[in-house]
Amino acid sequence: MRETRIDIRDLLAGTFAIGLGAAAVWIAQDYPFGSLRRMGPGYFPTSLGWILIGLGTVIAGGAFLRGGLQPRPAWRNLIAVLAGILAFALLVERFGLIAATAALICITAAADRESSLRGTVILAACLVAMTLGIFFYGLGIPFRLWNWPF
Amino acid sequence: MALIDNLALGFDTALSATTLFWCFAGVTLGTFIGVLPGVGALATVSMLLPLTFHLDPTTALVMLAGIYYGAQYGGSTASILLNLPGTPSAAVTCLDGYPMAKQGRAGVALAMTTVASFFGSCVAIVIIAKFAAPLAEVALRFGPAEYFSMMVLGLLAAATLAQGSPFKGVAVVVIGLLLGLVGTDVNTGMQRFTFGIPDLFDGLNLVAVAMGLFGVAEVIANVGKVRTVSGDAGRITLRSLIPTRDDVRRSWFPMIRGSGVGAFFGILPGTGSSIAAFMSYAVEKRVAKDPSRFGKGAIEGIMAPESANNSAAQSAFIPTLTLGIPGDAVMALMLGALMIHGIAPGPRVVVEHPQLFWGLIASFWIGNIMLVILNLPLVGIWVKMLQIPYRILYPSILLFICIGVYSINNNAFDVLQVVVFGLLGYGMMIMGFEPAPLLLGYILGPLMEEHLRRALLLSRGDMTVFLTRPISAGFLTATFLLIAFVTWSALRRRRRPAPAMVPGA
């Protein structure tokens, strides 16, 4: 990790909090605000939004007062894992559980640099078998196993 | 003797064959995932939450609780052998546990941490059995103002006592509160933050939020990093488990002090086992005659935190069951499980569902005895588990997450929520946010708004109601003292360089 002059993590964190808070305040404008005595649905979220903006400002401001470490996100892991789950979500209803499971395992395996094609295929086969055994036959959850929409 | 009657009822429930089976399943699984670094109790409890929808609520809670305290037993194994905590609350155990292993005393460390865990649990269970019911009676007199102030105290405690910047902690809680508001407002029927998506009208899916934030984010952070134990270090003989007389003599007081510290942080809403373990280590170092021994394999340094984290894990059930305020993030999930089963959490649970309440307490005894049997003679098997490569483990974890979330409503939209919260969870890790308090905020968000509305409706918009009602004022005073303490310790830390933190903590 490389050292930086300002604390980039805190700067990001503060900006993120300000952004979320501002979004909450902005969206909650559409909800009736009400009064202290009779709060409308907009009262609580608007207050929380302002609190979040305030906290974000303090966090981001503090970032300029000290140094920090350069954050190093594991992009490869992030993309492979999230893409795998996304594939599962998109495939499970259209193509069935077996295809979704296989896609999940094969895509997420890309996160690990040491994974091999053969190992991944074997793992996917084992996990598909295990899923069927535990969830479909064992617990009797009615999944659609296989489907070909075309 | 009401207590004896109640316990008899409890054991009656807990000793039934189904409950015993699920209790055993829970503690075994808990130990397993506790041993494995990179899979925490939080992720596992959220993964198994959908499965428990098919069980009756008592059995479901018995199993989920078993996973939680079982993980506290298993957590120390990887700390001692790999210098890598199996669960966050076992991070402190690395400091003295790993040096003990390097000195060839891994067996003693593994055996003694089991003893410490059992001792801590027993102390906490006695406290629950004795004080939970009277506390619930006090809580029955709470009005909306008291509830609101108590939630403020709990959320701020969770936010500021965790590691890292207190401002970031509070920000996480506020984000959680906002996420809790997504869906239909119960008072007016208005859709809030739903963006017109019908799947969001009932709010975000609790299981998807928890699995994304903890399960998926943990996997993303751990792939390619988790080491496994090599064949040689994994050989633990029964003979090597036996401690010396000196070990036993040194262990008594740290265990007693650790259990006390653990029970305190367990009962305090919002704070859980990780904070308890850190605090008890600090206490031991302060009272020790020769503090320089710590960090070099001092047995006190593993006994205190291990008894503290178990004691906290058990006593966290006190606020959860009697007040309906979760003791920590795992407890927030337990509350979620209760609500899904149609039981409104709060002081009435003890009166209206005595079977559930006392059955759970009785199951703690049984579960802990099972754990001692699982952990002492069978420790070799758990050590072998550390040889499972993460490359096989993580796709399996992700698959369980996907299937678990999908099976709740047979709705792929819930799985998409996992993707979003996985991204959010990992992003928060990168930005140095501690994600656990978010779940507390998420569970408490709607409740807090409801109590605030009601309190101010009753007082006709008079804000001083929170200060004029004595119990509420007490909670707010405690909140004020907490903020003063956090500010004071932050200022003190600035003058002296902070001690190096444990890796991966």
mmCIF file of C-alpha atoms in Angstrom, chain B residues 95 163-164 278 493 498-505:
data_model
loop_
_atom_site.group_PDB
_atom_site.id
_atom_site.type_symbol
_atom_site.label_atom_id
_atom_site.label_comp_id
_atom_site.label_asym_id
_atom_site.label_seq_id
_atom_site.Cartn_x
_atom_site.Cartn_y
_atom_site.Cartn_z
ATOM 1 C CA LEU B 95 -2.000 -11.745 20.064
ATOM 2 C CA GLN B 163 -13.158 0.176 15.746
ATOM 3 C CA GLY B 164 -12.405 3.132 13.569
ATOM 4 C CA PHE B 278 -10.870 -6.214 23.020
ATOM 5 C CA ARG B 493 -5.071 8.599 21.622
ATOM 6 C CA ALA B 498 -2.112 4.241 18.965
ATOM 7 C CA PRO B 499 -1.044 0.652 19.625
ATOM 8 C CA ALA B 500 -0.743 -1.477 16.496
ATOM 9 C CA MET B 501 -4.014 -3.193 15.666
ATOM 10 C CA VAL B 502 -4.332 -6.886 14.954
ATOM 11 C CA PRO B 503 -4.142 -7.753 11.254
ATOM 12 C CA GLY B 504 -7.529 -8.536 9.799
ATOM 13 C CA ALA B 505 -9.378 -7.334 12.885
#
